[in-house]
Coordinates of C-alpha atoms in Angstrom, one line a residue:
L1 CA 34.4 -3.7 8.0
I2 CA 31.7 -2.7 5.4
G3 CA 28.1 -4.0 5.3
F4 CA 25.5 -4.2 2.8
H5 CA 22.2 -5.6 2.5
I6 CA 22.8 -8.4 -0.3
Q7 CA 26.0 -10.1 -1.9
F8 CA 24.7 -8.3 -5.0
Y9 CA 25.6 -4.9 -3.2
C10 CA 29.1 -6.3 -2.5
N11 CA 30.0 -7.2 -6.0
N12 CA 28.9 -4.0 -6.8
F13 CA 30.9 -1.7 -4.5
L14 CA 34.1 -4.0 -4.9
E15 CA 34.0 -3.8 -8.9
T16 CA 33.4 0.2 -8.5
V17 CA 36.6 0.4 -6.6
D18 CA 38.2 -1.6 -8.4
R19 CA 37.2 0.6 -11.9
F20 CA 37.8 4.3 -9.7
L21 CA 40.5 3.6 -7.2
E22 CA 44.5 2.3 -7.0
C23 CA 44.1 -0.4 -4.9
R24 CA 44.7 -4.2 -4.3
I25 CA 41.4 -6.2 -4.5
D26 CA 41.3 -10.0 -3.2
W27 CA 37.9 -11.3 -4.6
E28 CA 38.5 -14.5 -2.7
H29 CA 38.3 -13.1 0.7
F30 CA 36.5 -10.0 -0.4
S31 CA 38.7 -7.3 0.9
V32 CA 40.5 -4.0 0.0
E33 CA 44.1 -3.0 0.8
R34 CA 44.8 0.7 -0.2
R35 CA 47.9 3.1 1.5
G36 CA 48.3 0.0 3.7
H37 CA 45.1 -0.3 5.0
L38 CA 42.8 -3.7 4.6
S39 CA 38.6 -3.2 4.3
F40 CA 36.6 -6.2 4.3
V41 CA 32.9 -6.0 2.6
R42 CA 30.7 -8.4 3.5
P43 CA 26.7 -8.9 3.5
L44 CA 25.3 -7.9 6.6
P45 CA 21.0 -7.9 5.8
I46 CA 19.3 -5.9 7.9
S47 CA 16.3 -7.6 10.0
V48 CA 14.3 -7.3 12.8
S49 CA 13.7 -7.8 16.7
M50 CA 11.5 -10.3 17.2
D51 CA 10.6 -9.7 20.5
D52 CA 8.9 -6.3 19.2
F53 CA 6.3 -8.7 17.5
S54 CA 5.9 -11.4 20.1
G55 CA 2.7 -11.5 22.2
G56 CA -1.1 -10.2 21.3
V57 CA -4.6 -10.6 22.8
G58 CA -5.2 -13.4 20.5
Q59 CA -5.8 -13.6 16.7
D60 CA -9.4 -14.3 16.8
S61 CA -10.4 -11.3 19.4
E62 CA -8.1 -8.7 16.7
R63 CA -9.6 -10.1 13.5
E64 CA -13.3 -9.6 15.7
R65 CA -11.8 -6.0 16.6
I66 CA -10.9 -5.2 12.7
F67 CA -14.2 -6.4 11.3
R68 CA -16.0 -4.2 14.1
E69 CA -14.1 -1.2 13.3
F70 CA -14.7 -1.4 9.1
G71 CA -17.9 -2.9 9.0
L72 CA -16.8 -5.8 7.2
E73 CA -16.7 -9.7 7.6
P74 CA -14.5 -11.2 4.7
E75 CA -13.6 -14.6 4.6
Y76 CA -10.1 -13.8 3.6
I77 CA -8.0 -10.7 4.6
G78 CA -4.6 -9.3 2.4
V79 CA -1.9 -6.4 4.2
G80 CA -0.2 -4.3 2.6
V81 CA 2.2 -1.8 4.7
D82 CA 4.5 0.6 2.2
R83 CA 5.8 4.2 2.6
I84 CA 3.9 5.2 -0.7
D85 CA 6.8 6.0 -3.3
Y86 CA 7.5 5.3 -7.1
T87 CA 9.4 2.3 -5.8
K88 CA 7.2 0.6 -3.4
G89 CA 5.1 -0.8 -6.5
V90 CA 1.2 0.0 -4.8
P91 CA -0.3 1.0 -7.9
E92 CA 0.7 -2.5 -9.5
K93 CA -0.2 -4.3 -6.4
F94 CA -3.7 -2.7 -6.6
L95 CA -4.2 -3.7 -10.3
S96 CA -3.3 -7.2 -9.3
I97 CA -5.9 -7.4 -7.1
G98 CA -8.3 -6.1 -9.4
R99 CA -7.3 -8.5 -11.9
F100 CA -7.5 -11.1 -9.5
L101 CA -11.0 -10.4 -8.6
E102 CA -11.9 -10.5 -12.4
K103 CA -10.5 -13.8 -13.1
Y104 CA -11.7 -15.1 -9.9
P105 CA -15.1 -13.8 -8.9
D106 CA -16.1 -16.2 -6.2
F107 CA -13.7 -14.2 -3.9
L108 CA -16.2 -10.8 -4.5
G109 CA -17.5 -10.3 -0.9
K110 CA -15.1 -13.0 0.6
F111 CA -11.7 -10.7 0.0
V112 CA -10.9 -7.5 1.7
F113 CA -7.4 -6.2 1.4
F114 CA -6.3 -3.1 3.8
Q115 CA -3.6 -1.3 2.6
F116 CA -1.5 1.0 5.0
G117 CA 0.3 3.9 2.8
A118 CA 2.6 6.5 4.7
P119 CA 2.6 9.7 2.4
S120 CA 6.5 10.5 1.9
R121 CA 8.4 13.6 0.3
T122 CA 5.0 15.4 -0.5
H123 CA 6.7 18.4 -1.0
I124 CA 7.9 17.2 -4.5
K125 CA 5.5 16.7 -7.1
Q126 CA 6.3 13.1 -8.2
Y127 CA 5.3 11.5 -4.9
R128 CA 2.1 13.5 -4.6
D129 CA 1.4 12.1 -8.3
V130 CA 1.9 8.4 -7.2
I131 CA -0.4 9.1 -4.1
R132 CA -3.1 10.5 -6.0
E133 CA -2.6 7.5 -8.6
S134 CA -2.8 4.9 -5.5
E135 CA -6.0 6.6 -4.5
E136 CA -7.9 6.8 -8.2
I137 CA -7.0 2.5 -8.8
A138 CA -8.2 1.8 -5.9
Q139 CA -11.4 3.9 -6.2
R140 CA -12.0 2.1 -9.5
I141 CA -11.4 -1.2 -8.4
N142 CA -13.8 -0.6 -5.3
W143 CA -16.6 0.9 -7.6
R144 CA -16.7 -1.6 -10.3
F145 CA -16.6 -4.9 -7.5
G146 CA -17.7 -3.4 -4.5
S147 CA -21.4 -2.9 -3.1
K148 CA -23.1 -0.7 -0.7
D149 CA -21.5 -2.8 2.3
Y150 CA -18.6 -4.1 0.5
K151 CA -15.2 -2.9 -0.9
P152 CA -12.4 -5.0 -1.7
I153 CA -9.8 -2.5 -1.1
V154 CA -9.6 -0.3 2.3
F155 CA -6.5 2.4 1.3
L156 CA -5.3 4.0 5.1
I157 CA -3.4 6.4 4.0
G158 CA -1.4 7.9 7.2
H159 CA 1.4 7.0 9.4
H160 CA 0.8 4.2 11.5
D161 CA 2.7 2.4 14.3
H162 CA 3.6 -1.0 15.2
A163 CA 0.9 -1.4 17.5
R164 CA -2.1 -0.3 14.7
I165 CA -0.3 -2.7 12.1
I166 CA 0.7 -5.9 14.5
P167 CA -2.9 -6.6 14.4
F168 CA -3.4 -6.9 10.8
Y169 CA -0.4 -8.7 10.5
R170 CA -1.4 -11.4 12.7
C171 CA -4.7 -12.2 10.8
A172 CA -3.8 -11.5 7.7
D173 CA -4.0 -14.5 5.6
F174 CA -1.5 -13.0 3.5
C175 CA 0.8 -9.9 3.2
M176 CA 2.0 -8.3 -0.2
V177 CA 5.5 -6.8 -0.7
T178 CA 5.4 -5.4 -4.3
S179 CA 8.3 -3.0 -4.7
L180 CA 9.9 -2.4 -8.0
H181 CA 13.3 -1.6 -6.1
D182 CA 14.3 -2.3 -2.7
G183 CA 17.8 -2.6 -0.8
M184 CA 15.7 -5.1 1.8
N185 CA 11.8 -4.3 3.1
L186 CA 11.3 -5.2 6.4
V187 CA 7.7 -5.3 6.4
A188 CA 8.3 -8.8 4.4
K189 CA 10.3 -9.8 7.7
E190 CA 8.2 -8.1 10.1
F191 CA 4.7 -10.2 8.5
V192 CA 7.0 -13.5 9.1
A193 CA 8.0 -12.6 12.9
S194 CA 4.4 -11.4 14.1
R195 CA 2.9 -15.0 13.0
E196 CA 3.4 -17.3 16.2
D197 CA 1.2 -19.3 14.5
C198 CA 3.1 -19.9 11.6
N199 CA 0.5 -19.2 9.3
G200 CA -0.1 -16.7 6.3
V201 CA 1.5 -16.4 3.1
L202 CA 4.0 -13.8 2.2
I203 CA 3.8 -12.5 -1.6
L204 CA 7.2 -10.8 -2.0
S205 CA 9.0 -9.2 -5.1
Q206 CA 11.4 -10.6 -6.5
F207 CA 13.5 -6.6 -7.0
T208 CA 13.5 -6.8 -2.8
G209 CA 17.1 -7.8 -0.8
A210 CA 14.3 -9.8 1.6
S211 CA 13.6 -12.0 -1.5
R212 CA 17.2 -13.5 -1.3
E213 CA 16.6 -14.8 2.3
L214 CA 12.5 -15.6 2.4
K215 CA 12.7 -18.6 0.1
D216 CA 9.8 -19.7 1.0
A217 CA 7.4 -17.0 0.3
I218 CA 5.6 -16.5 -2.9
I219 CA 8.3 -14.8 -5.4
V220 CA 6.5 -12.8 -7.6
N221 CA 7.6 -9.9 -10.6
P222 CA 5.6 -6.9 -9.6
Y223 CA 5.0 -5.5 -13.1
D224 CA 3.4 -9.0 -14.1
T225 CA -0.2 -8.2 -13.6
E226 CA -1.3 -11.5 -14.7
S227 CA 1.4 -13.5 -12.7
M228 CA 0.7 -11.3 -9.6
A229 CA -3.5 -12.0 -9.7
D230 CA -2.4 -15.7 -9.8
A231 CA -0.2 -15.3 -7.0
L232 CA -3.1 -13.7 -5.0
Y233 CA -4.8 -17.2 -5.6
L234 CA -2.3 -19.4 -4.9
A235 CA -1.9 -17.2 -1.6

């Protein structure tokens, strides 16, 4: 039995086998027979354990603790959690936040987006470039729309564990996942699993495997800054 995240990957695998190997493929049952051996191919999407995200000290107290830590008291909170590499769409996410504040200035001073970013493969120049580009865009947006006591993007670069991130999941009005390509993306599922109150909105890239399952999310094209800004407003 061979498992892939989504049906598209199963199709791609069987088409590749069909092209390069001498074998018999049963497309009705998604199986391959080769040299007397039978293999089945199935979509088996990975998920998260609900137990890891249950409990907590309470949303109100977590929200107050976050406000005290950062010296901010916004009406609306957004959160993003990504490994910083060129597939995750962090620069595109920040650009859409800038456009959102440009289009909907009533949210200035009322909205803060917390982005957790874990550095990845920093020995490779292209990865360092993505970190630098993301930082520069965030700084530019904060300079344009922020003030002495307010900045719309809080960019937290470093490796953060679940104990650090889950309170932000629970308090956020929305979570934003804008991957340019992603086999699944467990952040999307973590956000949903953490919301025992059944509140919060998930903004989810159409290029994630998770978008095939989490159909109640606001599905976006991360390359389309204008529609992403409108999705933020809707969320």
